[in-house]
PDB file of C-alpha atoms in Angstrom:
ATOM      1  CA  MET U   1       2.092 -47.343  32.551  1.00 46.00           C
ATOM      2  CA  THR U   2       5.201 -45.658  33.604  1.00 55.00           C
ATOM      3  CA  ALA U   3       8.283 -45.296  31.438  1.00 58.00           C
ATOM      4  CA  ASP U   4      11.670 -45.404  32.592  1.00 60.00           C
ATOM      5  CA  ARG U   5      13.742 -42.283  32.589  1.00 66.00           C
ATOM      6  CA  GLU U   6      17.043 -42.252  32.641  1.00 68.00           C
ATOM      7  CA  LEU U   7      19.197 -38.853  33.432  1.00 67.00           C
ATOM      8  CA  GLY U   8      21.171 -37.890  30.566  1.00 71.00           C
ATOM      9  CA  GLY U   9      24.705 -35.966  31.227  1.00 78.00           C
ATOM     10  CA  ARG U  10      23.673 -32.939  29.560  1.00 79.00           C
ATOM     11  CA  ARG U  11      20.363 -32.464  31.492  1.00 84.00           C
ATOM     12  CA  VAL U  12      22.239 -33.318  34.729  1.00 87.00           C
ATOM     13  CA  VAL U  13      24.976 -30.607  34.005  1.00 86.00           C
ATOM     14  CA  VAL U  14      22.245 -27.876  32.973  1.00 87.00           C
ATOM     15  CA  GLY U  15      20.378 -28.874  36.296  1.00 90.00           C
ATOM     16  CA  LEU U  16      23.577 -28.378  38.399  1.00 92.00           C
ATOM     17  CA  VAL U  17      24.330 -25.180  36.715  1.00 92.00           C
ATOM     18  CA  GLY U  18      20.786 -23.890  37.549  1.00 93.00           C
ATOM     19  CA  ALA U  19      20.989 -25.067  41.000  1.00 95.00           C
ATOM     20  CA  LEU U  20      24.283 -23.774  42.091  1.00 95.00           C
ATOM     21  CA  THR U  21      23.355 -20.320  40.385  1.00 95.00           C
ATOM     22  CA  ALA U  22      20.082 -20.288  42.222  1.00 95.00           C
ATOM     23  CA  VAL U  23      21.894 -21.223  45.629  1.00 96.00           C
ATOM     24  CA  THR U  24      24.465 -18.626  45.040  1.00 95.00           C
ATOM     25  CA  ALA U  25      21.844 -16.049  44.444  1.00 95.00           C
ATOM     26  CA  VAL U  26      20.074 -16.863  47.616  1.00 96.00           C
ATOM     27  CA  PHE U  27      23.224 -16.916  49.576  1.00 95.00           C
ATOM     28  CA  GLY U  28      24.041 -13.274  48.088  1.00 92.00           C
ATOM     29  CA  ALA U  29      20.741 -12.141  49.175  1.00 94.00           C
ATOM     30  CA  LEU U  30      20.976 -13.432  52.412  1.00 94.00           C
ATOM     31  CA  LEU U  31      24.565 -11.916  52.874  1.00 91.00           C
ATOM     32  CA  GLY U  32      23.136  -8.806  51.385  1.00 90.00           C
ATOM     33  CA  TYR U  33      20.322  -8.644  54.390  1.00 91.00           C
ATOM     34  CA  VAL U  34      22.943  -9.565  57.173  1.00 91.00           C
ATOM     35  CA  LEU U  35      25.795  -7.715  56.233  1.00 87.00           C
ATOM     36  CA  PRO U  36      24.703  -4.216  56.792  1.00 86.00           C
ATOM     37  CA  ALA U  37      23.059  -5.201  60.158  1.00 85.00           C
ATOM     38  CA  TRP U  38      26.363  -6.578  61.496  1.00 88.00           C
ATOM     39  CA  THR U  39      29.065  -4.010  60.037  1.00 86.00           C
ATOM     40  CA  GLY U  40      26.833  -1.027  59.262  1.00 82.00           C
ATOM     41  CA  LEU U  41      28.500  -0.988  55.566  1.00 80.00           C
ATOM     42  CA  GLU U  42      26.088   0.920  53.361  1.00 85.00           C
ATOM     43  CA  GLU U  43      27.928   0.485  49.772  1.00 85.00           C
ATOM     44  CA  ILE U  44      30.657  -1.324  48.212  1.00 83.00           C
ATOM     45  CA  THR U  45      32.903  -0.494  45.333  1.00 87.00           C
ATOM     46  CA  VAL U  46      33.076  -3.235  42.535  1.00 79.00           C
ATOM     47  CA  LEU U  47      35.091  -2.136  39.620  1.00 87.00           C
ATOM     48  CA  GLU U  48      35.123   1.684  40.355  1.00 91.00           C
ATOM     49  CA  THR U  49      31.510   1.635  40.663  1.00 87.00           C
ATOM     50  CA  ALA U  50      29.459   2.129  43.986  1.00 88.00           C
ATOM     51  CA  VAL U  51      26.852  -0.554  44.625  1.00 83.00           C
ATOM     52  CA  PRO U  52      24.293  -0.325  47.409  1.00 87.00           C
ATOM     53  CA  VAL U  53      24.213  -3.176  50.053  1.00 86.00           C
ATOM     54  CA  SER U  54      21.115  -4.931  49.690  1.00 89.00           C
ATOM     55  CA  PRO U  55      19.545  -8.233  49.333  1.00 91.00           C
ATOM     56  CA  VAL U  56      18.514  -7.814  45.603  1.00 93.00           C
ATOM     57  CA  THR U  57      21.870  -6.115  44.724  1.00 91.00           C
ATOM     58  CA  PHE U  58      23.978  -8.910  46.226  1.00 90.00           C
ATOM     59  CA  GLY U  59      21.646 -11.820  45.147  1.00 93.00           C
ATOM     60  CA  LEU U  60      21.931 -10.540  41.347  1.00 93.00           C
ATOM     61  CA  TYR U  61      25.306  -9.877  41.710  1.00 89.00           C
ATOM     62  CA  GLY U  62      26.197 -13.601  43.158  1.00 92.00           C
ATOM     63  CA  GLY U  63      23.932 -15.290  40.547  1.00 94.00           C
ATOM     64  CA  VAL U  64      24.714 -13.478  37.656  1.00 95.00           C
ATOM     65  CA  THR U  65      28.724 -13.816  38.293  1.00 94.00           C
ATOM     66  CA  ILE U  66      28.471 -17.575  38.964  1.00 95.00           C
ATOM     67  CA  GLY U  67      26.046 -18.176  36.043  1.00 94.00           C
ATOM     68  CA  VAL U  68      28.133 -16.273  33.543  1.00 96.00           C
ATOM     69  CA  PHE U  69      31.234 -18.199  35.169  1.00 96.00           C
ATOM     70  CA  LEU U  70      29.563 -21.500  34.645  1.00 94.00           C
ATOM     71  CA  VAL U  71      28.228 -21.034  31.154  1.00 94.00           C
ATOM     72  CA  THR U  72      31.360 -19.679  30.059  1.00 95.00           C
ATOM     73  CA  LEU U  73      33.323 -22.827  31.346  1.00 93.00           C
ATOM     74  CA  LEU U  74      30.759 -24.905  29.853  1.00 90.00           C
ATOM     75  CA  SER U  75      30.822 -23.496  26.659  1.00 91.00           C
ATOM     76  CA  ILE U  76      34.697 -23.943  26.518  1.00 92.00           C
ATOM     77  CA  VAL U  77      34.361 -27.557  27.323  1.00 86.00           C
ATOM     78  CA  ARG U  78      31.679 -28.107  24.755  1.00 85.00           C
ATOM     79  CA  PHE U  79      33.893 -26.586  22.016  1.00 88.00           C
ATOM     80  CA  ILE U  80      36.983 -28.524  23.169  1.00 87.00           C
ATOM     81  CA  SER U  81      35.134 -31.668  22.960  1.00 81.00           C
ATOM     82  CA  ARG U  82      34.265 -31.123  19.205  1.00 83.00           C
ATOM     83  CA  PHE U  83      38.008 -31.981  18.487  1.00 81.00           C
ATOM     84  CA  ASP U  84      37.747 -35.151  20.432  1.00 74.00           C
ATOM     85  CA  GLU U  85      37.827 -37.772  17.980  1.00 73.00           C
ATOM     86  CA  GLY U  86      37.239 -40.540  20.510  1.00 70.00           C
ATOM     87  CA  ALA U  87      34.296 -38.926  22.307  1.00 60.00           C
ATOM     88  CA  VAL U  88      31.065 -40.793  22.822  1.00 58.00           C
TER      89      VAL U  88
END
């Protein structure tokens, strides 16, 4: 016996945020692996802080940056939707 499952809007959005964050982290790690070999770049400066170029640092930077951005955006949308009287 199988139950029919429907994808809810909230579940889809959370899944997309997780997937986008993971893909961005993987792309950042790949970029951190390839960039030093192509350019010889050892470190970059982000907000006056020297960051070594490596797959771990680029993966973390990309994942955290896009994760914080998307969660902030979703929090703002959720807060604003509280004031919509016609919402479902």
